[in-house]
PDB file of C-alpha atoms in Angstrom:
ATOM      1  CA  UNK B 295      37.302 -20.254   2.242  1.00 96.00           C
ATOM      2  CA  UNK B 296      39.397 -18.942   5.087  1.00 97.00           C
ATOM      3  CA  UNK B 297      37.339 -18.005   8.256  1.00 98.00           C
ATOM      4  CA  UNK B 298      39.344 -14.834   8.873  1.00 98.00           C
ATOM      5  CA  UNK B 299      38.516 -13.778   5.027  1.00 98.00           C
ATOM      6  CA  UNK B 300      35.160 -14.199   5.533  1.00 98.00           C
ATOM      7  CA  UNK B 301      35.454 -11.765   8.240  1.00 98.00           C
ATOM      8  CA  UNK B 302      36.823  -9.174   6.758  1.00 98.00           C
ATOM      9  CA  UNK B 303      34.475  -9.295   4.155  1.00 98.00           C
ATOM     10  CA  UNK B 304      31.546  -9.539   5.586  1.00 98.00           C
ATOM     11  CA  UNK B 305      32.976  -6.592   8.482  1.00 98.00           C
ATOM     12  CA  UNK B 306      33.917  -4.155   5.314  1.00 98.00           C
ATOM     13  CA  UNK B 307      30.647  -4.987   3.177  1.00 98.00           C
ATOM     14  CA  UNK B 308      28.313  -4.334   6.500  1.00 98.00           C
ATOM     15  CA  UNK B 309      30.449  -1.072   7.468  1.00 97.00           C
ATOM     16  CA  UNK B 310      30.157  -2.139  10.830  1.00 97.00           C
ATOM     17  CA  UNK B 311      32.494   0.503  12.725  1.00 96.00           C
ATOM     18  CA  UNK B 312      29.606   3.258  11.748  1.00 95.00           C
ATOM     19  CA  UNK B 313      27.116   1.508  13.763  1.00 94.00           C
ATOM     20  CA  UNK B 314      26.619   2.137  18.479  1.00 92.00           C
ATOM     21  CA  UNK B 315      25.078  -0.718  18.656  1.00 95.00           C
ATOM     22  CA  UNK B 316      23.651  -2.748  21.431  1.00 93.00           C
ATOM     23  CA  UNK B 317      25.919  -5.973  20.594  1.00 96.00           C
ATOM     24  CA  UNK B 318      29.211  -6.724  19.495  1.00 97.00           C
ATOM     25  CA  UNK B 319      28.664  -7.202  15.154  1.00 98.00           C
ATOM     26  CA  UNK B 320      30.788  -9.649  13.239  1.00 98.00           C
ATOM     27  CA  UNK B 321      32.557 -13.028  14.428  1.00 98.00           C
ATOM     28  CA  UNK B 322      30.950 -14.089  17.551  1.00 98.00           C
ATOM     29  CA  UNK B 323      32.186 -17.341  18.435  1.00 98.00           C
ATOM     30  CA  UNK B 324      35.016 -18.461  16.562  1.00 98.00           C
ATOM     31  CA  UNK B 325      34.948 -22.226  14.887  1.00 98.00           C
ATOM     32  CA  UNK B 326      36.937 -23.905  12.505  1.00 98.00           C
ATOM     33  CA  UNK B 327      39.423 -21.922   9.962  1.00 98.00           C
ATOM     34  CA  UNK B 328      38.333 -23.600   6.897  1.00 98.00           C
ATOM     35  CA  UNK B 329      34.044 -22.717   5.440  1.00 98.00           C
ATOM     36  CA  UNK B 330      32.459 -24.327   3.273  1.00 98.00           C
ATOM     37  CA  UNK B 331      29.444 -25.207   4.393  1.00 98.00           C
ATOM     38  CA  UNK B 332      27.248 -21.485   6.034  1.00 98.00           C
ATOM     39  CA  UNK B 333      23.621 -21.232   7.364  1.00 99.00           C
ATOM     40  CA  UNK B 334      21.727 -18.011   8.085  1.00 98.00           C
ATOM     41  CA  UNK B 335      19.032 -17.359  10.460  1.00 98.00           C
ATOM     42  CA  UNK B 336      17.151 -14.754  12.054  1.00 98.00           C
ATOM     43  CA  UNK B 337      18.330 -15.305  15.454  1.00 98.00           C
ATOM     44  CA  UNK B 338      21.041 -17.869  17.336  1.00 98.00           C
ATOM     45  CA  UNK B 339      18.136 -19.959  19.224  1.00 98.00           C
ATOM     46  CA  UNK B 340      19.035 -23.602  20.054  1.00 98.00           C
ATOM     47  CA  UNK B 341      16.591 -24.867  17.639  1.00 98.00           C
ATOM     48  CA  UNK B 342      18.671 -22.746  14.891  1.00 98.00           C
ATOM     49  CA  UNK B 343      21.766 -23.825  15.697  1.00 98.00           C
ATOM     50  CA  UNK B 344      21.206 -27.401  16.075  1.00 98.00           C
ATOM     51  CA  UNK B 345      19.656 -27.494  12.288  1.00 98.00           C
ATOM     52  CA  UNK B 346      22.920 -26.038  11.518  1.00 98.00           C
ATOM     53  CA  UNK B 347      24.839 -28.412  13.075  1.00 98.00           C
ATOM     54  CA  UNK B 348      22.925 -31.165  11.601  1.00 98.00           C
ATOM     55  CA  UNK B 349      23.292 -30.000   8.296  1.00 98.00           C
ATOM     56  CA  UNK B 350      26.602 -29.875   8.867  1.00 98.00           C
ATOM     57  CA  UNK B 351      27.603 -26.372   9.072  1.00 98.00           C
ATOM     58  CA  UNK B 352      30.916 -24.487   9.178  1.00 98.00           C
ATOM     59  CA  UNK B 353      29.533 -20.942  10.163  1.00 98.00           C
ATOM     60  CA  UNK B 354      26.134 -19.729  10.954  1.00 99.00           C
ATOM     61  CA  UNK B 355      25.491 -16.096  10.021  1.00 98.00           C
ATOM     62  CA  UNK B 356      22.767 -14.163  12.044  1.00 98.00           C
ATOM     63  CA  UNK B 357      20.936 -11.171  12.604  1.00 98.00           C
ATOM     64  CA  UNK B 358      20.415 -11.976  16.579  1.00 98.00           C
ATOM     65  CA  UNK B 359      23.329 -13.064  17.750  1.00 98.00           C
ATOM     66  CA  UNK B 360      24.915 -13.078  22.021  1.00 98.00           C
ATOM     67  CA  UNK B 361      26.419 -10.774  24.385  1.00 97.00           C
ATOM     68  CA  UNK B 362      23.648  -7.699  24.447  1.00 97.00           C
ATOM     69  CA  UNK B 363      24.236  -5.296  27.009  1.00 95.00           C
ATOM     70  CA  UNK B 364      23.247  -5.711  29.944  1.00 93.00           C
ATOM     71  CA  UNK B 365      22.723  -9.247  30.130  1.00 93.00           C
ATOM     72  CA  UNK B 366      23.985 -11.582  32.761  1.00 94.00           C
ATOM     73  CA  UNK B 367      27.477 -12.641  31.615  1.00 93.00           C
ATOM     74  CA  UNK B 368      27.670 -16.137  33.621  1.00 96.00           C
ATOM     75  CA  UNK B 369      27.861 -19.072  30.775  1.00 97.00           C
ATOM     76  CA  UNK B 370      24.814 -20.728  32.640  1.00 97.00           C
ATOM     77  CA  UNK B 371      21.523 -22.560  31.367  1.00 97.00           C
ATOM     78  CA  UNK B 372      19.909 -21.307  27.662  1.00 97.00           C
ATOM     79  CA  UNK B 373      23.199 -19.605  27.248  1.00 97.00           C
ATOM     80  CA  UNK B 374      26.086 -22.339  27.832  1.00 98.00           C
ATOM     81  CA  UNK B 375      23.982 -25.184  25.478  1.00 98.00           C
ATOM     82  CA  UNK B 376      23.921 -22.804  22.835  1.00 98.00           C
ATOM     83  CA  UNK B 377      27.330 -21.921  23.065  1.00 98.00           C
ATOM     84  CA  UNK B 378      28.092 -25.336  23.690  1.00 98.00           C
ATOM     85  CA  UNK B 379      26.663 -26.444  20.199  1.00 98.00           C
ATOM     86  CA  UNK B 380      28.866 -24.020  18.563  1.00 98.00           C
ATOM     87  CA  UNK B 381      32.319 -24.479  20.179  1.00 98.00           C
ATOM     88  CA  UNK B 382      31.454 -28.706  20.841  1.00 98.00           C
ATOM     89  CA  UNK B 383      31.059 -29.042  17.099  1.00 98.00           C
ATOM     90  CA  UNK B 384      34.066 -25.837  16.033  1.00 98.00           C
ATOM     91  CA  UNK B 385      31.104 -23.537  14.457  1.00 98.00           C
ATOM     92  CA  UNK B 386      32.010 -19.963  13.712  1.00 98.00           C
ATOM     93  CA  UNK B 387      28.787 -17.373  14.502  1.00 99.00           C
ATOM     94  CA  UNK B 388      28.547 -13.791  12.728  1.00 99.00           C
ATOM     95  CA  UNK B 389      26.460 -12.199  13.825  1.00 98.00           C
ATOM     96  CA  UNK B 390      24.887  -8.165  12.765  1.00 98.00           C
ATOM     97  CA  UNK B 391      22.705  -6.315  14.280  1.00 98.00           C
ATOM     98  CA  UNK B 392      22.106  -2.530  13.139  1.00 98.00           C
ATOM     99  CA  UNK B 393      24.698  -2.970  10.592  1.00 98.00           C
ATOM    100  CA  UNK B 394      22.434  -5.740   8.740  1.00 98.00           C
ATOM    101  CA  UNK B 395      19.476  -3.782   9.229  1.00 98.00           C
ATOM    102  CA  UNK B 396      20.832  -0.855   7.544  1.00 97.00           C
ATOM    103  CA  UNK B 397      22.295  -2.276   4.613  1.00 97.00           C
ATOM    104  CA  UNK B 398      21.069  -0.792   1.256  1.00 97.00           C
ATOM    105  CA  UNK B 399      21.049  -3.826  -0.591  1.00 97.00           C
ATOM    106  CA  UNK B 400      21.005  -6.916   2.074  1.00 98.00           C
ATOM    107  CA  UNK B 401      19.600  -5.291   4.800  1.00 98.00           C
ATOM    108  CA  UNK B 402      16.465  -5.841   6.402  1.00 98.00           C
ATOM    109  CA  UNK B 403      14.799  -3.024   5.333  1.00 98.00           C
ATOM    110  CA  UNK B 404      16.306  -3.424   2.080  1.00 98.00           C
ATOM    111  CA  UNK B 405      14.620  -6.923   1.722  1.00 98.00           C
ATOM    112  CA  UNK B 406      11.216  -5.520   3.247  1.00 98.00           C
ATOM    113  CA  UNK B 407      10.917  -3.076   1.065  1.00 98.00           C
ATOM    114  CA  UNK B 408      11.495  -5.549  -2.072  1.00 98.00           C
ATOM    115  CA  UNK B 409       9.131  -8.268  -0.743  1.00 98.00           C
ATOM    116  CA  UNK B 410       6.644  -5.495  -0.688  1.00 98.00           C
ATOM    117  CA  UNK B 411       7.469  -3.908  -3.984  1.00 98.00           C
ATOM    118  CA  UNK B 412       7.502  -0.727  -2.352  1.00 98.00           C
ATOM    119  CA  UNK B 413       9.715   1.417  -4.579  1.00 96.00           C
ATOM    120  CA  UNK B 414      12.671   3.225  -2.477  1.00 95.00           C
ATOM    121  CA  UNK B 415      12.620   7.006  -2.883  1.00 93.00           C
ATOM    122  CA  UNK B 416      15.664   7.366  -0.549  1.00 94.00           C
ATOM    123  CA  UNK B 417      14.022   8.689   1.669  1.00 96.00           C
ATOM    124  CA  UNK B 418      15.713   8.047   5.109  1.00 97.00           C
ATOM    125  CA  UNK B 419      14.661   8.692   9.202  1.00 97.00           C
ATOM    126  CA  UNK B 420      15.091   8.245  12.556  1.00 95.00           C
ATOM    127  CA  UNK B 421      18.401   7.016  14.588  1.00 92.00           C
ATOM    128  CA  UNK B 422      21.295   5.902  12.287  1.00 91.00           C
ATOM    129  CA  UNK B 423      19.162   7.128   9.379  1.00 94.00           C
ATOM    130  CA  UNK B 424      17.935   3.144   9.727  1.00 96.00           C
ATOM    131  CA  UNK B 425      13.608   4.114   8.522  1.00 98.00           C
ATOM    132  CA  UNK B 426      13.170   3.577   4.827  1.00 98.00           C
ATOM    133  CA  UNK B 427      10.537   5.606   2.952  1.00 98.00           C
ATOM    134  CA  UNK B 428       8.790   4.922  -0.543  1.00 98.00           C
ATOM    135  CA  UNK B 429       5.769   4.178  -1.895  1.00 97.00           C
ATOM    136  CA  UNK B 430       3.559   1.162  -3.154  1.00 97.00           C
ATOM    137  CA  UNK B 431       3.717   0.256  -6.393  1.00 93.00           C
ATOM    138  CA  UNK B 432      -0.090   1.907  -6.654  1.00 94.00           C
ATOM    139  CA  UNK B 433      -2.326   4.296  -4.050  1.00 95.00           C
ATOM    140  CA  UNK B 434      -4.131   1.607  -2.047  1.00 97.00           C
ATOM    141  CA  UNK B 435      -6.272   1.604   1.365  1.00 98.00           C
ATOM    142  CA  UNK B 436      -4.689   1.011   4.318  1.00 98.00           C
ATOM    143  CA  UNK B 437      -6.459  -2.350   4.651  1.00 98.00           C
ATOM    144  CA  UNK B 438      -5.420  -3.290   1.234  1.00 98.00           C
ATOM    145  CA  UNK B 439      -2.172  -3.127   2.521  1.00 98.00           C
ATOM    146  CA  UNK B 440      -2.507  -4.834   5.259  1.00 98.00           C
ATOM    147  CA  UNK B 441      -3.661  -8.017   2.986  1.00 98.00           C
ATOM    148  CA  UNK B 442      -0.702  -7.055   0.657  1.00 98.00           C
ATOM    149  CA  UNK B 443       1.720  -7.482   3.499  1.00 98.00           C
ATOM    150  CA  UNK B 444      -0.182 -10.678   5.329  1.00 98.00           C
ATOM    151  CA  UNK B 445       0.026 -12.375   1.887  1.00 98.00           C
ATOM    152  CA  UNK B 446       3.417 -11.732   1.227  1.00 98.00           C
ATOM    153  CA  UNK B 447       4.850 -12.285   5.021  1.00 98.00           C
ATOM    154  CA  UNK B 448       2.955 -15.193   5.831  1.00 97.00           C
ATOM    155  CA  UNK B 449       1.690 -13.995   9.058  1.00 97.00           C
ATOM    156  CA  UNK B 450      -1.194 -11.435   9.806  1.00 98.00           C
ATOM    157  CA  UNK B 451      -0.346  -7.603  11.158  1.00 98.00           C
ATOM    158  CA  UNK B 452      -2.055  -5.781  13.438  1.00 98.00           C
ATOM    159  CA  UNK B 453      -3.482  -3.081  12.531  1.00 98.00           C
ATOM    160  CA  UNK B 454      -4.133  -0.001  13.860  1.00 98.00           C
ATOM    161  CA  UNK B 455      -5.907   3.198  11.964  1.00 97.00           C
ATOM    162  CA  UNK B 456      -9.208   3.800   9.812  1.00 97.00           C
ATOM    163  CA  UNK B 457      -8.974   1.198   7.361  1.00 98.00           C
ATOM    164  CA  UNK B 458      -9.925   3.047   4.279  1.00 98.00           C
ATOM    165  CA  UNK B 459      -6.952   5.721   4.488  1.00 97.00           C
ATOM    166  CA  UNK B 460      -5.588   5.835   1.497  1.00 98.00           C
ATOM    167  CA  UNK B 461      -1.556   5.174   1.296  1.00 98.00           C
ATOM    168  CA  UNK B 462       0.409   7.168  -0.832  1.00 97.00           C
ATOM    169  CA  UNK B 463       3.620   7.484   0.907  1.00 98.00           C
ATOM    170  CA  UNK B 464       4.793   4.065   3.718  1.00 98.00           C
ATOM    171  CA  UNK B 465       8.103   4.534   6.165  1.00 98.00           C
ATOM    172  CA  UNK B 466       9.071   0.846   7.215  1.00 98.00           C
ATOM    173  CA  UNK B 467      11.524  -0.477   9.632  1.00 98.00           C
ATOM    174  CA  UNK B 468      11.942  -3.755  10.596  1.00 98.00           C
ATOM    175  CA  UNK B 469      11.795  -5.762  14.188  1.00 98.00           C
ATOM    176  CA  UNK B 470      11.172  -3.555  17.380  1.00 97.00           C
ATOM    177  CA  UNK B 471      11.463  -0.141  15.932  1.00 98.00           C
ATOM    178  CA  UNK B 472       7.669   1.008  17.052  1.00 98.00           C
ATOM    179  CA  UNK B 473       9.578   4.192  18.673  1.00 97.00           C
ATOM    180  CA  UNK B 474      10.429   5.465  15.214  1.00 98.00           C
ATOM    181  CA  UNK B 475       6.754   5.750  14.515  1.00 98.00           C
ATOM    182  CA  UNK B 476       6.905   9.669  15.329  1.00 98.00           C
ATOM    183  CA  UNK B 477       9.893  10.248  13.075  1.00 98.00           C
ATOM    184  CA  UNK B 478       7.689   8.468  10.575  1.00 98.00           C
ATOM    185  CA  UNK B 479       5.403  10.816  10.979  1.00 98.00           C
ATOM    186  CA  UNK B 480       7.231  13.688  10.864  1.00 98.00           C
ATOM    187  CA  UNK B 481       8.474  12.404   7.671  1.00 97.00           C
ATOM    188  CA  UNK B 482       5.274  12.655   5.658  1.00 97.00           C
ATOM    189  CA  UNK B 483       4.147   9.443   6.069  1.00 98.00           C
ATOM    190  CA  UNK B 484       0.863   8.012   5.698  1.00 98.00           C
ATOM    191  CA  UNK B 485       1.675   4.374   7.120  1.00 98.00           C
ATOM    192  CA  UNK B 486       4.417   2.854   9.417  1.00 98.00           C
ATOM    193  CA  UNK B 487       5.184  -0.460   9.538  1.00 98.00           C
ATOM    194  CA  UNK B 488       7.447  -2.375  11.454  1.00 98.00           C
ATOM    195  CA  UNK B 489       7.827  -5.309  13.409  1.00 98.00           C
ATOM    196  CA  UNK B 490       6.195  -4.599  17.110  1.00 98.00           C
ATOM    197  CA  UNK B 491       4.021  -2.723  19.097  1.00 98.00           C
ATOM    198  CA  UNK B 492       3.571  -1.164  22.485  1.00 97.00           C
ATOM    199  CA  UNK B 493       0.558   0.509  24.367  1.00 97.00           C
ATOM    200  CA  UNK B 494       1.136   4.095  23.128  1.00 97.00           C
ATOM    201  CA  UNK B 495       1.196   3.473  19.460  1.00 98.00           C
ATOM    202  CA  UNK B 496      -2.167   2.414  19.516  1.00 98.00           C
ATOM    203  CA  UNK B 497      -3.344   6.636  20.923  1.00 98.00           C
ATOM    204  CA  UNK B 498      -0.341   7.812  18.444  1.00 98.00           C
ATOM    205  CA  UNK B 499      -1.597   6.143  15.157  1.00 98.00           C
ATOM    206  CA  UNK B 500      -5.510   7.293  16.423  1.00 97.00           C
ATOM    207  CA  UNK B 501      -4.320  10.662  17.229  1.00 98.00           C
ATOM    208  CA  UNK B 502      -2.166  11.691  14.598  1.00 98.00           C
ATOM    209  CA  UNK B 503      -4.626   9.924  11.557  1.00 97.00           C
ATOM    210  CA  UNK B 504      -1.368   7.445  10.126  1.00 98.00           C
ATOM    211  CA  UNK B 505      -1.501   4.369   9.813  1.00 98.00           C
ATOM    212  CA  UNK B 506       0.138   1.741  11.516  1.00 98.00           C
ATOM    213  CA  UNK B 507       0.887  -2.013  10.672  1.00 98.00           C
ATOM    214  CA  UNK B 508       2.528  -4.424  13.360  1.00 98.00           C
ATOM    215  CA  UNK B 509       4.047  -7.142  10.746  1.00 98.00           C
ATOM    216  CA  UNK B 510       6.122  -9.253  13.129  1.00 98.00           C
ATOM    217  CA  UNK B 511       9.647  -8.823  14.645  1.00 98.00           C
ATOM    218  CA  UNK B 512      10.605 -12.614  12.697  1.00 98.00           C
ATOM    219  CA  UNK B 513       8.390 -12.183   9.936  1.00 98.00           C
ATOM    220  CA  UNK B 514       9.964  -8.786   8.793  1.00 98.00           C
ATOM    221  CA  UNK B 515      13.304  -9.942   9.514  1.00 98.00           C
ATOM    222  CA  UNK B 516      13.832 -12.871   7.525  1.00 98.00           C
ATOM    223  CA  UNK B 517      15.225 -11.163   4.405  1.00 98.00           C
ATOM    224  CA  UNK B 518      18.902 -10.071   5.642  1.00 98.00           C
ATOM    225  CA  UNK B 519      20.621 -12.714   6.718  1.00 98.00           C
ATOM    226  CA  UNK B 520      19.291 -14.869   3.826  1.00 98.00           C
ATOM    227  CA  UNK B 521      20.186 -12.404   1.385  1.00 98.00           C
ATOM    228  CA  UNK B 522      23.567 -12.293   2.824  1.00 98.00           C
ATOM    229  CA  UNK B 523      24.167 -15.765   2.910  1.00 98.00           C
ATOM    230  CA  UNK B 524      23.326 -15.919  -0.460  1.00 98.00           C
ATOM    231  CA  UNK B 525      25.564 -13.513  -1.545  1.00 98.00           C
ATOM    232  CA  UNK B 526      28.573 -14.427   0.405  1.00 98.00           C
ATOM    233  CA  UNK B 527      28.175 -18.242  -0.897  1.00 98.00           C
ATOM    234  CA  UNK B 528      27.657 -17.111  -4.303  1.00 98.00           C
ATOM    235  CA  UNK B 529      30.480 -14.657  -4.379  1.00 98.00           C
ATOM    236  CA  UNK B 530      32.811 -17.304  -2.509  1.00 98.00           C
ATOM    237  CA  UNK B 531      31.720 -20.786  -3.877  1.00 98.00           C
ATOM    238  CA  UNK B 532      30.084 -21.619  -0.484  1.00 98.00           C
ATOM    239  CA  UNK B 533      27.323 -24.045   0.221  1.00 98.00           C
ATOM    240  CA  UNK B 534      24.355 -21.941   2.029  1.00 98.00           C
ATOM    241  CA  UNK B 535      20.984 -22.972   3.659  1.00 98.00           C
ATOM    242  CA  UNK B 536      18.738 -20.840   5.224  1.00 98.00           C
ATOM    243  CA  UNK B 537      17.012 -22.129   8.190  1.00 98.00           C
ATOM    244  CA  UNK B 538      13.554 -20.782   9.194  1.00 98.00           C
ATOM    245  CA  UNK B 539      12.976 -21.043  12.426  1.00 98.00           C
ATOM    246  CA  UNK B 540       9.024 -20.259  13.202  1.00 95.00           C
ATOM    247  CA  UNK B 541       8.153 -17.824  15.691  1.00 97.00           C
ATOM    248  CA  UNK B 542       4.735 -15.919  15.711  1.00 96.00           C
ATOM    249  CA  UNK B 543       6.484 -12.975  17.218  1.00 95.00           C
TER     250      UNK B 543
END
């Protein structure tokens, strides 16, 4: 298909002009006109892109893409090979951010929420309405869940909270949302998960009695841009491959 279709697409399906975000979302680095070939990753890394490349990849679609604010602009070191695999070799990079987080059926949370078979109650908080709430599909501890979520993620959370609360009621958002945790709270929560953690949320989740589960920025954000990728070659007759890049984070 035509790179520029793709675009608009993927710009219109992701809503992208509601989003302030901290990067520019959509076509990053523009590459050939013609896709047939797209891979999706979590994030643009060197190791990422030169999978792509080997597979032989038209377009790579992201959730972590370039140019976040406030970084040095120069084209120097980590920077100018990665960008150098992409324009060397005439790959296009999407990239989205908030947008891809957000999305009610491809976005992160979306995807969290289904691996988990929490059931969405519609339930939204914090900025950009971006924390999910729901429920498990039965009452369980919060240690039980922390097992439910190692075994489905691959990759064991931290923890933090009296293991035998029970959970009712779990706000999620994916990657480094730990300063939603209050807005969680507020929000009737019994649990928070999400992908990081910093020093206070350890006194927060002891002092206010909810839960909290540290499930990995990569390992909660693996569902978007695969389930996007999916779509898009479904819906367009592309080739997709999603490449997993590991990273205990």
């Amino acid at each position: 298909m035509n790179r520029v279709e793709l675009e608009l697409y993927l710009n219109d399906t992701l809503q992208i002009g509601q989003f302030r975000d901290y990067c520019p979302n959509g076509l990053q680095v523009e590459g050939r006109g013609e896709i047939r070939k797209i891979a999706s990753g979590v994030s643009a890394s060197l190791a990422f892109l030169e999978a792509a490349r080997d597979w032989g990849a038209d377009a790579v679609l992201v959730h972590h893409g370039y140019f976040w604010k406030n970084e040095d602009a120069r084209i120097t070191g980590m920077k100018r090979r990665r960008l150098g695999v992409l324009i060397d070799n005439d790959i296009s990079l999407f990239a989205f951010h908030l947008p891809l987080d957000a999305h009610p059926e491809f976005g992160n949370n979306a995807q969290l929420g289904k691996s988990l078979g929490f059931a969405d109650d519609g339930g939204r908080f914090g900025p950009d309405q971006l924390g999910w709430l729901g429920a498990p599909e039965q009452p369980m501890t919060l240690a039980a869940l922390a097992s439910h979520v190692e075994a489905r993620l691959g990759r064991t959370p931290l923890m933090l909270g009296e293991p035998g609360r029970e959970v009712r009621r779990v706000a999620w958002c994916t990657g480094g949302a730990q300063g939603f945790f209050e807005a969680a709270i507020a929000a009737g929560a019994d649990v928070y998960i999400s992908g990081e953690v910093s020093e206070p949320t350890t006194h927060l989740a002891r002092e206010s009695g909810v839960g909290y589960l540290a499930a990995g920025h990569h390992a909660t954000e693996r569902g978007g841009a695969r389930a996007l990728g999916e779509h898009v070659a479904a819906r367009f007759g592309l080739e997709h491959r999603f490449f997993d890049i590991p990273n205990p984070v």
